[in-house]
Amino acid sequence: MLLLLTVSSVAQKTDKNEIKNKPWMNTGLSPDQRADMVLKELTLDEKIDLIHGQGMPGWGGPSNPLSYLGNGGAGFVLGVERLGIPIIQISDAAYGVRNSADNGRWSTALPSNLASASSWDPDAACQYGALIGHELRAQGYNMSLGGGVDITREPRNGRTFEYMGEDPVLSGTMVGNRIKCEGEQHVISDIKHYALNDQESGRTEVNVNIGKRAMRESDLLAFEIGVETGHPGAVMCSYNLLNGVYACQNKYLLTEVLRNDWKFPGFVVSDWGATHSTEASSAAGLDNQQPLGEFYGDKYKAAVKSGKIPMAELDEHVRRILRTEFALGLVDHPIKKEAIDVEADLAVARSIAEHSIVLLQNKNNILPLDHSALHSVAIIGEKADFGMISGGGSAQVDAPGPPAGWQAHVWYPTSPLKAVRAKLPNAEVKFDSGANPDTAAELARKSDVAIVFAHQWESEGMDLPDLSLPNNQDKLIEAVAAANPKTIVVIESGTAITMPWVDKVGGIVEAWYAGAKGADAVADILFGDVNPSAKLPMTFPRSIEDLPYPTLRVPPPGSMGDDSSRHPEKAHATSSIEYKEGQNVGYKWYDSQQKPVLFPFGYGLSYTTFAYSDLKVVNGEPAIVTFTLKNTGTRVGEEVAEVYAGLPAAADEAPKRLVGWSKVKLEPGQSKEVSVSVPAKYLSIFDEGQNGWKLLPGEYTFMVGGSSQDLPLKASTKY
Ligand code: BGC
């Protein structure tokens, strides 16, 4: 090993000057031209090296003598050192860089992806991506596995926190902005899991059945917008089967839609263990197998040699990988590990959290809390003296300290108790863990205000049995609220929760998984130092009975079916799902079924109030929707002004869909004219016959307001 290292570093020294003068190092050429030049120089073995990974620590598979070249992340792809093509060092990076504790590094845990979607702020999504991009580079990585955007069809999905909610326009826009700014840091950005990996149970063995129109208008639209906005370097194909074919060998997904319709120029990488074949995957459009090369190593080489796979097909996969490395600057900006400015990144995490926390209920203006009027506060909830919980699985960003195992509950040392005490230096702020509801209620009774920090933990590799708070927390909240009606519940969750106590408490704040600075951000909201401005990116149903499927669709709950990802030769569908709600996911489903909900999509309160007036719509491409927004309260505030459209009568379409929004900051009393442009695609249906978007002729109703169920302005226009 020592000898190998010496030889390769000598080789590198000799090559560096020569490489600089190679024609493909000319940055004036396009990524495609540069990739073509390199491609011509490659041997068959070098090409094969580029189309598969070299293993993930702990994944199993044959031990690899080259593993010392890895950086400790999810894996790596060999470079071609003699030609100046770097190793692709890959890390998971959903809400921060994973595995930092393992490697003795620092990663900033941002609020969850779902929280980020709640800000409805594309600039904040950009900051989110930029932070992750630069922390990846600083730690020695040049490829991210973030960018999850499977839409929330199944709120019990254990990965809901890793995604961007239930609406394709919101989630596609937010993920696209994250990806764009992540890529600007010279990392290969990624969008995943393509497609319809909308629950974890049986994820590697479930066949998802859904029509083309339904998927193009829902899950695939989120990807389409994400790809066109963010230009990710890679698309990760998912574990599941779609309409009978595994996603990573699904020609419809990988070629017909991704390449032909969306003109995606980057490469397709398989989810870890989601490749099941050599020839079929290659022909369908899979470019890179991860984490190993069972199908894209020796077997692929043999298939090329025997003529079963044409060299041109292999070249196409290699070209896409190379052009992506050029396009995202991996070749021109080699990785340089460096220190992270921890304080600066924590400040970003805090600001994103402050824009992501949703105020759901504020009876009698119990919030913001008045510093001067409070003498005693009860802080109640498991670990609320210590920290706040985070989402698990491959998204997990380690908290400082020793690494936690797969599916451990990880709490960040961002202490709600300390954050509230810091706001109230002269009051008594006492803590009760809530383990015994009676003692917690007793403390609440003696306090001016009780704040319960409730949590619901989620992770990859599991689905929730239902949406209720675990560990008797509902009972705890009931007991505390009975003792003191001035009770505020702060929820740390990865998805919607049900709230049997909703009418009994004064305030409800959805903090999501709020990241490394969560407690400070929550305290800023509770005390009014920050005026809440976030809105729900998913519906909170009244009960799981109101979901399209009251019981999880894939038995047995909790099984990922990982046997088939680790033993891909055995893979086959063992269950199936018919997505009966079709394109009408989330609020579109509740609207079309006329089911009341607990809190609707797009809902969130502020400490000020807003009035909407003067709607005008000019149709065209794009349609321009203009209206006046006024801050009618007494505090400066930001409003997410939402625009929905109802289509001309069309079978299977919901009464309305989100088509745009604007987040606007206004001083008290200030008004502003707001314009939102709406691309024709967002008003269209997907026409399977013509394989394209089609604007139906007829009358369109535009609706504008502060939530999907509070739309005071309406105007119609004909197309
Ligand atoms: C997950 C991916 C992740 C990969 C590598 C898979 O189990 O589904 O999201 O990027 O592992 O850790």
XYZ file of C-alpha atoms and ligand atoms in Angstrom:
731
model
C 0.000 0.000 0.000
C 2.793 2.372 0.932
C 4.554 1.538 -2.313
C 1.389 2.145 -4.306
C 0.890 5.565 -2.721
C 4.433 6.581 -3.514
C 4.201 5.471 -7.091
C 0.911 7.250 -7.698
C 2.052 10.535 -6.151
C 5.191 10.504 -8.285
C 3.095 9.802 -11.333
C 0.848 12.710 -10.410
C 3.783 15.102 -10.163
C 5.087 14.191 -13.588
C 1.678 14.374 -15.150
C 0.469 17.679 -13.738
C 2.386 19.944 -16.088
C 1.703 17.810 -19.085
C -1.984 17.675 -18.234
C -2.271 21.449 -18.097
C -1.387 21.567 -21.774
C -3.830 18.921 -22.884
C -6.439 20.268 -25.273
C -9.368 19.323 -22.994
C -7.964 21.566 -20.266
C -8.950 24.565 -22.386
C -11.745 26.133 -20.373
C -12.934 28.010 -23.454
C -14.330 24.778 -24.882
C -17.744 23.412 -23.968
C -18.075 20.544 -21.476
C -19.219 18.321 -24.354
C -16.211 19.148 -26.503
C -13.862 18.550 -23.611
C -15.550 15.260 -22.711
C -15.299 14.046 -26.318
C -11.563 14.723 -26.355
C -10.974 12.758 -23.162
C -13.200 9.938 -24.315
C -10.973 9.332 -27.331
C -7.971 8.792 -25.042
C -9.566 6.213 -22.760
C -8.853 2.492 -22.666
C -11.720 0.066 -22.225
C -10.697 -0.522 -18.599
C -10.686 3.190 -17.848
C -14.148 3.525 -19.333
C -15.427 0.666 -17.208
C -13.884 2.254 -14.093
C -15.927 5.382 -14.728
C -19.286 3.642 -14.838
C -19.334 2.090 -11.395
C -18.438 2.761 -7.785
C -15.681 1.278 -5.665
C -17.754 0.385 -2.637
C -19.190 2.071 0.408
C -17.593 1.460 3.768
C -19.794 -1.088 5.536
C -21.835 -2.034 2.471
C -20.185 -5.455 2.033
C -19.096 -6.830 -1.294
C -15.551 -7.895 -2.150
C -12.851 -6.065 -0.276
C -11.305 -3.529 -2.572
C -7.555 -2.888 -2.589
C -8.296 0.635 -3.825
C -10.537 1.574 -0.914
C -7.746 3.725 0.547
C -8.547 6.196 -2.231
C -11.992 6.846 -0.765
C -12.842 9.796 1.467
C -15.094 7.940 3.888
C -18.409 8.887 2.280
C -21.000 6.872 0.371
C -18.383 5.746 -2.144
C -16.237 6.936 -5.004
C -15.651 6.545 -8.721
C -12.105 6.203 -9.963
C -10.675 9.064 -11.957
C -8.193 8.900 -14.802
C -5.186 10.457 -13.215
C -2.992 10.431 -16.315
C -5.568 12.631 -18.075
C -6.414 14.951 -15.188
C -9.836 13.449 -14.470
C -10.334 13.428 -10.680
C -11.840 10.765 -8.474
C -15.515 11.461 -7.800
C -15.787 11.469 -3.999
C -19.422 11.012 -3.042
C -21.206 11.881 0.178
C -24.780 11.848 1.339
C -25.813 15.421 1.962
C -29.556 15.742 2.457
C -29.565 18.439 5.157
C -25.805 18.613 5.659
C -22.790 16.408 5.016
C -23.201 12.912 6.465
C -20.645 10.865 8.377
C -18.655 13.763 9.694
C -18.236 12.387 13.223
C -16.929 9.108 11.798
C -14.290 11.093 9.995
C -13.512 13.613 12.721
C -14.973 16.512 10.716
C -17.579 19.206 11.255
C -20.846 19.382 9.325
C -23.575 21.901 9.908
C -26.986 20.315 10.325
C -29.494 22.514 8.542
C -33.232 22.279 9.148
C -34.718 19.285 7.308
C -35.507 19.535 3.619
C -39.215 19.656 4.430
C -38.528 22.585 6.756
C -36.641 24.308 3.985
C -39.643 23.877 1.687
C -41.786 25.552 4.364
C -39.900 28.791 3.865
C -41.256 28.993 0.294
C -38.133 31.053 -0.257
C -36.022 30.087 -3.283
C -33.176 32.330 -2.045
C -33.084 30.474 1.252
C -33.015 27.188 -0.706
C -30.033 28.575 -2.601
C -28.232 29.418 0.642
C -29.008 25.898 1.838
C -27.422 24.339 -1.249
C -24.416 26.663 -1.202
C -23.674 25.822 2.417
C -23.813 22.090 1.743
C -21.747 22.472 -1.425
C -18.948 24.321 0.301
C -18.933 22.011 3.324
C -18.712 19.016 0.976
C -15.703 20.491 -0.788
C -14.063 21.489 2.463
C -14.340 17.872 3.620
C -12.878 16.452 0.432
C -16.017 15.578 -1.538
C -17.035 16.646 -5.021
C -20.391 14.909 -5.355
C -23.525 15.328 -3.270
C -26.332 12.853 -2.733
C -28.851 15.438 -1.583
C -31.750 16.808 -3.551
C -34.584 14.494 -2.469
C -37.879 15.440 -4.098
C -40.226 12.441 -4.025
C -43.537 14.084 -3.333
C -45.504 13.363 -0.197
C -48.135 10.888 -1.324
C -47.722 8.901 1.840
C -47.154 11.152 4.859
C -46.148 8.112 6.943
C -43.133 7.653 4.646
C -40.107 7.619 6.945
C -38.244 9.916 4.551
C -40.852 12.685 4.348
C -38.425 15.007 6.149
C -35.896 14.495 3.330
C -38.335 15.684 0.678
C -40.016 18.965 -0.120
C -43.681 18.318 0.500
C -46.706 17.381 -1.554
C -46.823 19.911 -4.368
C -44.724 19.496 -7.532
C -44.382 23.216 -8.297
C -43.289 24.138 -4.771
C -41.008 21.142 -4.288
C -39.505 21.304 -7.790
C -38.749 25.026 -7.431
C -37.237 24.670 -3.984
C -35.115 21.636 -4.798
C -34.026 23.231 -8.082
C -32.731 26.330 -6.276
C -30.933 24.231 -3.705
C -29.297 22.175 -6.463
C -28.324 25.190 -8.568
C -26.404 26.790 -5.709
C -24.902 23.515 -4.534
C -23.531 22.927 -8.041
C -22.009 26.416 -8.117
C -19.623 25.193 -5.414
C -18.148 22.740 -7.944
C -19.800 19.617 -6.693
C -21.871 17.236 -8.764
C -25.327 17.940 -7.437
C -27.914 15.215 -7.462
C -31.686 14.900 -7.537
C -33.335 11.760 -6.153
C -35.028 9.201 -5.952
C -36.278 8.974 -9.506
C -39.097 8.062 -9.253
C -42.115 7.312 -7.107
C -40.149 5.903 -4.192
C -42.867 7.435 -2.082
C -42.686 5.112 0.920
C -40.030 2.974 2.529
C -41.925 -0.240 3.301
C -40.870 -2.840 0.778
C -39.057 -0.157 -1.184
C -36.824 -2.501 -3.167
C -39.568 -4.951 -4.023
C -42.629 -2.870 -4.627
C -44.077 -2.282 -8.070
C -45.718 1.107 -8.306
C -48.471 1.307 -10.890
C -49.482 4.704 -12.144
C -50.533 6.195 -15.487
C -48.273 8.475 -17.508
C -50.441 11.538 -17.210
C -50.808 11.101 -13.463
C -47.080 10.767 -12.873
C -46.082 13.537 -15.279
C -48.425 15.973 -13.506
C -47.245 15.004 -10.016
C -44.037 13.224 -9.019
C -42.299 13.662 -12.368
C -43.259 17.325 -12.585
C -41.322 17.956 -9.361
C -38.270 16.352 -10.982
C -38.835 18.185 -14.251
C -38.883 21.579 -12.538
C -35.930 20.582 -10.341
C -33.893 19.542 -13.385
C -34.687 22.633 -15.441
C -34.106 25.014 -12.524
C -31.093 23.423 -10.884
C -29.271 21.584 -13.703
C -28.170 18.782 -11.420
C -25.115 16.810 -12.471
C -26.769 13.505 -11.594
C -30.195 11.947 -11.272
C -30.422 9.009 -8.865
C -32.794 6.276 -9.989
C -34.770 4.692 -7.182
C -35.144 1.220 -5.654
C -38.719 0.463 -6.650
C -40.269 -0.878 -9.822
C -42.430 1.456 -11.861
C -45.155 -0.075 -14.013
C -43.457 -3.460 -13.835
C -39.856 -2.400 -14.490
C -37.155 -1.506 -11.953
C -36.545 2.250 -12.016
C -32.832 1.836 -12.792
C -33.634 -0.095 -15.944
C -36.788 1.724 -16.841
C -36.475 3.123 -20.350
C -39.507 5.324 -19.996
C -38.014 7.097 -16.984
C -34.350 7.176 -17.934
C -34.504 7.751 -21.670
C -37.926 8.765 -22.906
C -38.624 11.306 -20.180
C -35.225 12.298 -18.816
C -33.202 12.429 -22.024
C -35.729 12.915 -24.781
C -38.293 15.157 -23.130
C -36.210 17.028 -20.542
C -32.898 16.991 -22.459
C -31.013 16.099 -19.270
C -27.304 16.085 -20.192
C -25.874 14.729 -16.912
C -25.623 11.137 -15.741
C -27.943 8.681 -14.065
C -26.549 7.051 -10.929
C -28.285 4.101 -9.336
C -29.425 4.243 -5.751
C -27.169 2.065 -3.618
C -28.010 -1.490 -4.633
C -30.775 -0.514 -7.053
C -29.139 -1.940 -10.208
C -30.400 -5.334 -11.306
C -28.895 -6.004 -14.716
C -26.132 -5.152 -17.159
C -27.543 -4.983 -20.672
C -31.082 -3.951 -19.785
C -29.897 -1.161 -17.466
C -27.355 0.108 -19.949
C -29.840 0.150 -22.798
C -32.441 1.876 -20.638
C -30.058 4.712 -19.747
C -28.347 3.918 -16.437
C -24.865 5.466 -16.595
C -23.288 4.597 -13.283
C -23.859 1.719 -10.864
C -23.402 2.252 -7.115
C -21.971 1.385 -4.764
C -20.110 -1.446 -6.510
C -19.823 -2.844 -9.999
C -21.513 -6.259 -9.950
C -23.259 -5.407 -13.219
C -21.179 -2.487 -14.478
C -17.689 -3.954 -13.872
C -16.410 -7.229 -15.335
C -19.839 -8.224 -16.627
C -20.149 -4.969 -18.524
C -16.666 -5.338 -19.997
C -17.461 -8.874 -21.147
C -20.708 -7.671 -22.717
C -18.827 -5.017 -24.689
C -16.185 -7.478 -25.770
C -18.749 -9.993 -26.959
C -20.667 -7.288 -28.803
C -23.785 -7.601 -26.628
C -23.351 -3.956 -25.674
C -22.088 -1.715 -28.484
C -19.009 0.387 -27.661
C -21.008 3.456 -28.662
C -23.453 2.760 -25.833
C -20.656 2.532 -23.277
C -19.123 5.695 -24.724
C -22.402 7.536 -24.260
C -22.462 6.670 -20.536
C -18.837 7.699 -20.137
C -19.349 10.933 -22.081
C -22.195 11.965 -19.754
C -20.062 11.377 -16.677
C -17.092 13.257 -18.124
C -19.158 16.186 -19.415
C -20.734 16.524 -15.977
C -17.306 16.691 -14.352
C -16.344 19.460 -16.769
C -19.679 21.265 -16.550
C -19.640 21.451 -12.747
C -15.995 22.428 -12.513
C -14.566 19.267 -10.934
C -11.660 19.181 -13.374
C -10.855 22.890 -13.265
C -11.269 23.233 -9.486
C -9.610 20.278 -7.799
C -10.747 19.579 -4.226
C -8.870 21.401 -1.506
C -9.763 20.327 2.008
C -10.064 23.291 4.319
C -11.472 24.436 7.619
C -15.158 25.346 7.813
C -16.224 28.668 9.306
C -18.470 26.986 11.831
C -19.960 30.146 13.317
C -20.858 31.564 9.917
C -22.517 28.317 8.850
C -24.432 28.045 12.116
C -25.733 31.560 11.501
C -27.059 30.394 8.120
C -28.654 27.349 9.767
C -30.358 29.624 12.285
C -31.654 32.040 9.700
C -33.031 29.210 7.535
C -34.732 27.720 10.600
C -36.295 31.078 11.466
C -37.797 31.211 7.983
C -38.977 27.582 8.136
C -40.865 27.403 11.425
C -44.628 27.485 10.914
C -46.967 29.121 13.399
C -50.087 26.955 13.286
C -52.245 28.274 16.093
C -52.234 31.445 18.153
C -55.384 31.655 20.312
C -55.919 35.035 21.952
C -52.523 36.102 20.661
C -50.770 33.990 23.264
C -47.699 34.492 21.055
C -45.381 36.275 20.861
C -44.577 35.897 24.531
C -44.115 39.142 26.390
C -40.709 39.192 28.097
C -41.785 41.720 30.671
C -45.015 39.990 31.741
C -43.568 36.530 32.333
C -42.322 35.464 35.735
C -42.412 31.700 35.402
C -42.252 29.357 32.422
C -42.439 25.560 32.317
C -40.397 23.838 29.634
C -41.719 20.319 29.215
C -40.680 17.428 26.993
C -38.178 14.641 26.586
C -34.689 16.105 26.263
C -36.033 19.671 25.995
C -33.314 20.609 28.484
C -30.688 19.204 26.146
C -31.531 19.435 22.486
C -33.725 18.875 19.457
C -34.197 15.745 17.367
C -33.109 15.114 13.776
C -34.067 12.751 10.948
C -32.167 9.470 10.511
C -30.890 7.100 7.831
C -28.479 8.059 5.090
C -29.553 11.689 5.552
C -28.336 11.736 9.148
C -25.895 14.521 9.896
C -23.924 13.558 12.957
C -24.191 15.648 16.072
C -20.897 16.576 17.702
C -19.478 13.615 19.614
C -19.077 9.946 18.832
C -20.906 8.717 15.707
C -24.370 7.296 16.316
C -25.418 3.999 14.719
C -27.852 3.565 11.822
C -31.305 4.527 13.004
C -30.189 5.913 16.351
C -32.250 8.868 17.540
C -29.869 11.803 17.234
C -30.524 14.954 19.288
C -28.581 18.114 18.560
C -27.256 20.000 21.542
C -29.451 23.007 20.821
C -31.301 23.305 24.101
C -34.814 24.779 24.186
C -34.489 25.256 27.943
C -31.306 27.298 27.573
C -32.670 29.281 24.625
C -35.798 30.274 26.584
C -33.740 31.081 29.678
C -31.567 33.349 27.558
C -34.681 35.319 26.592
C -35.876 35.569 30.201
C -32.908 36.199 32.446
C -35.114 37.409 35.292
C -37.875 34.798 35.209
C -38.030 31.274 36.614
C -37.742 28.835 33.726
C -38.119 25.261 34.959
C -37.879 21.911 33.205
C -39.835 18.677 33.390
C -39.124 15.798 30.995
C -42.803 14.894 30.761
C -42.086 11.255 31.601
C -44.748 11.627 34.290
C -47.661 13.739 32.996
C -48.772 14.484 36.578
C -45.549 16.207 37.620
C -45.424 18.028 34.284
C -49.010 19.244 34.806
C -48.139 20.322 38.322
C -45.256 22.454 37.029
C -47.510 23.891 34.310
C -50.142 24.826 36.870
C -47.606 26.846 38.833
C -46.213 28.616 35.763
C -47.438 31.597 33.781
C -46.956 29.657 30.547
C -46.159 26.039 29.691
C -44.206 25.171 26.545
C -44.256 21.512 25.557
C -41.591 20.343 23.112
C -43.113 17.299 21.411
C -41.258 15.121 18.925
C -41.828 12.471 16.310
C -38.725 10.716 14.948
C -38.438 9.476 11.366
C -35.798 7.738 9.318
C -34.999 6.103 6.044
C -35.720 2.406 6.278
C -39.015 2.675 8.112
C -42.470 4.131 7.775
C -44.525 5.475 10.635
C -47.443 3.287 11.761
C -49.611 6.417 11.895
C -49.253 10.161 12.353
C -49.732 10.392 16.089
C -47.056 11.572 18.492
C -45.300 8.545 20.004
C -44.602 7.754 23.687
C -47.814 9.042 25.216
C -47.043 12.607 24.252
C -50.700 13.256 23.365
C -51.647 12.387 26.952
C -48.858 14.591 28.266
C -50.096 17.563 26.238
C -53.694 16.985 27.366
C -52.593 16.894 30.997
C -50.488 20.035 30.714
C -53.187 21.946 28.833
C -55.784 20.901 31.427
C -53.530 22.330 34.123
C -52.780 25.555 32.261
C -54.660 26.724 29.159
C -51.688 28.964 28.399
C -49.934 25.989 26.838
C -47.858 26.222 23.704
C -46.839 23.088 21.822
C -43.659 23.158 19.762
C -43.522 20.188 17.402
C -40.287 18.642 16.173
C -41.476 16.348 13.395
C -40.524 15.065 9.969
C -44.081 15.016 8.649
C -47.632 15.917 9.614
C -48.914 14.867 12.987
C -52.434 14.417 14.262
C -53.472 16.614 17.203
C -56.324 15.317 19.346
C -55.560 18.220 21.747
C -55.710 20.965 19.115
C -58.607 22.858 20.718
C -57.186 22.668 24.212
C -53.867 24.446 23.726
C -53.186 28.102 23.060
C -50.308 28.049 20.609
C -48.906 25.497 18.179
C -45.568 25.931 16.453
C -44.288 23.431 13.847
C -40.487 23.560 14.124
C -39.814 20.423 11.997
C -36.316 19.019 12.477
C -34.859 22.431 13.039
C -31.122 21.712 12.739
C -28.108 22.688 14.778
C -29.492 26.096 15.786
C -33.098 25.021 16.140
C -33.678 26.082 19.739
C -32.461 29.638 19.198
C -34.675 29.947 16.141
C -37.708 28.608 18.033
C -37.070 31.036 20.889
C -36.797 33.924 18.417
C -40.230 32.982 17.070
C -41.797 32.426 20.498
C -40.650 35.816 21.757
C -41.348 37.715 18.555
C -37.742 38.593 17.723
C -38.586 36.950 14.421
C -42.041 37.204 12.906
C -43.004 33.760 11.543
C -43.349 33.651 7.777
C -43.360 29.960 6.844
C -46.263 28.008 5.369
C -47.020 24.283 5.346
C -45.666 22.423 2.305
C -48.020 19.540 3.089
C -51.502 19.019 4.440
C -52.016 18.048 8.064
C -54.989 15.668 7.897
C -57.437 15.349 10.756
C -56.852 11.631 10.961
C -55.206 8.860 8.975
C -58.718 7.704 8.072
C -58.757 10.650 5.667
C -55.648 9.566 3.748
C -56.201 7.970 0.333
C -55.086 4.741 2.051
C -55.853 4.635 5.772
C -53.475 1.688 6.173
C -50.012 1.518 4.677
C -50.181 0.097 1.194
C -47.212 -2.227 1.397
C -47.105 -4.919 3.985
C -45.238 -5.632 6.133
C -44.782 -2.145 7.516
C -41.166 -1.444 8.309
C -39.596 -3.876 5.849
C -37.426 -2.198 3.265
C -36.993 -5.426 1.338
C -33.269 -4.733 1.470
C -32.488 -8.313 0.776
C -33.094 -7.592 -2.865
C -30.878 -4.498 -2.905
C -28.024 -6.376 -1.346
C -28.645 -9.496 -3.438
C -29.777 -7.926 -6.681
C -29.857 -11.222 -8.523
C -32.847 -12.227 -6.397
C -34.746 -9.049 -7.055
C -38.386 -9.210 -8.045
C -41.616 -7.484 -7.222
C -43.314 -8.930 -4.180
C -46.044 -6.342 -3.803
C -47.665 -3.562 -5.739
C -49.312 -0.217 -5.204
C -51.999 1.373 -7.332
C -51.859 5.082 -6.704
C -55.587 5.658 -6.901
C -55.237 9.377 -6.162
C -53.274 9.683 -9.414
C -51.979 13.215 -9.907
C -54.164 14.552 -7.127
C -51.697 14.337 -4.280
C -52.146 16.042 -0.910
C -54.453 19.063 -0.919
C -55.633 18.156 -4.413
C -56.939 14.877 -2.984
C -58.632 16.452 0.049
C -60.155 19.142 -2.180
C -61.519 16.679 -4.705
C -62.880 14.434 -1.941
C -64.196 17.487 -0.061
C -62.556 16.272 3.119
C -61.888 18.847 5.823
C -58.333 18.900 7.131
C -56.601 19.942 10.340
C -54.265 22.484 8.717
C -54.279 22.977 4.949
C -51.400 23.108 2.503
C -49.952 26.603 2.295
C -51.197 27.597 5.750
C -49.181 29.478 8.354
C -49.758 32.450 10.651
C -47.823 35.630 11.229
C -47.780 38.173 14.092
C -49.084 40.685 11.607
C -52.007 40.517 9.182
C -52.234 40.959 5.426
C -54.967 42.072 3.049
C -55.250 41.141 -0.608
C -56.940 43.256 -3.297
C -57.041 44.259 -6.990
C -56.436 41.011 -8.825
C -55.628 41.255 -12.532
C -54.706 38.418 -14.830
C -53.117 38.848 -18.231
C -53.065 35.553 -20.015
C -50.220 34.571 -22.271
C -47.001 32.643 -21.899
C -46.396 33.187 -19.065
C -49.663 34.413 -17.593
C -49.079 37.430 -15.364
C -51.082 37.537 -12.147
C -50.958 40.910 -10.405
C -52.508 41.943 -7.086
C -51.976 44.283 -4.163
C -50.772 43.024 -0.813
C -50.974 45.184 2.308
C -49.548 44.669 5.782
C -52.569 45.633 7.890
C -50.982 44.879 11.262
C -48.462 46.563 13.477
C -45.309 44.574 12.832
C -43.037 44.158 9.884
C -43.724 40.765 8.308
C -43.274 38.536 5.311
C -46.210 36.927 3.554
C -46.162 34.006 1.161
C -48.801 35.137 -1.320
C -50.032 32.022 -3.131
C -51.573 31.751 -6.591
C -53.745 28.774 -7.520
C -55.590 27.962 -10.722
C -58.710 25.984 -11.453
C -58.691 24.439 -14.922
C -61.594 24.259 -17.369
C -63.646 21.178 -16.544
C -61.270 18.276 -17.118
C -61.686 14.734 -15.957
C -59.414 13.776 -13.068
C -58.202 17.270 -12.247
C -58.534 18.687 -8.730
C -60.486 21.913 -8.157
C -57.233 23.863 -7.939
C -53.466 23.606 -8.124
C -50.626 25.832 -6.980
C -49.181 27.679 -9.968
C -46.929 30.258 -8.329
C -46.240 32.445 -5.313
C -44.242 35.364 -4.081
C -42.752 35.917 -0.623
C -43.081 39.598 0.147
C -41.744 41.633 3.070
C -43.852 44.611 4.174
C -43.561 47.258 6.850
C -46.710 47.920 8.932
C -49.222 49.727 6.741
C -47.180 49.226 3.586
C -48.795 47.974 0.355
C -47.116 46.589 -2.685
C -48.214 45.501 -6.124
C -47.105 41.891 -6.531
C -46.712 40.100 -9.854
C -46.423 36.354 -10.254
C -45.699 34.798 -13.638
C -47.265 31.475 -14.359
C -45.759 29.293 -17.096
C -48.329 27.647 -19.369
C -47.018 24.238 -18.296
C -48.330 24.798 -14.774
C -51.808 25.383 -16.200
C -51.659 22.398 -18.534
C -52.524 18.765 -18.414
C -50.149 16.134 -19.710
C -51.498 14.733 -22.955
C -50.372 11.127 -23.250
C -51.378 10.878 -26.917
C -49.162 13.797 -27.943
C -46.587 13.116 -25.226
C -46.628 16.760 -24.228
C -48.207 19.488 -22.121
C -51.540 20.731 -23.356
C -53.399 23.878 -22.399
C -57.075 22.991 -22.472
C -59.260 25.579 -24.165
C -61.735 27.234 -21.823
C -62.011 29.259 -18.665
C -59.289 29.332 -16.019
C -59.965 30.676 -12.542
C -57.035 32.231 -10.723
C -57.258 32.379 -6.934
C -54.922 34.332 -4.698
C -54.432 34.365 -0.948
C -52.518 33.211 2.088
C -53.264 29.472 2.072
C -54.873 26.847 -0.149
C -58.055 27.394 1.847
C -57.975 31.132 2.224
C -58.123 32.631 -1.244
C -59.977 35.941 -1.127
C -59.190 37.003 -4.710
C -60.633 35.319 -7.791
C -60.516 36.199 -11.478
C -61.208 34.213 -14.603
C -59.647 34.312 -18.006
C -60.138 32.317 -21.195
C -57.455 30.438 -23.062
C -30.481 5.808 -0.041
C -29.914 6.976 -0.831
C -28.507 7.253 -0.375
C -27.680 6.003 -0.575
C -26.228 6.165 -0.174
C -29.564 4.613 -0.089
O -29.980 3.652 0.839
O -31.746 5.467 -0.557
O -30.733 8.109 -0.649
O -27.987 8.346 -1.063
O -28.232 4.964 0.216
O -26.093 6.289 1.195
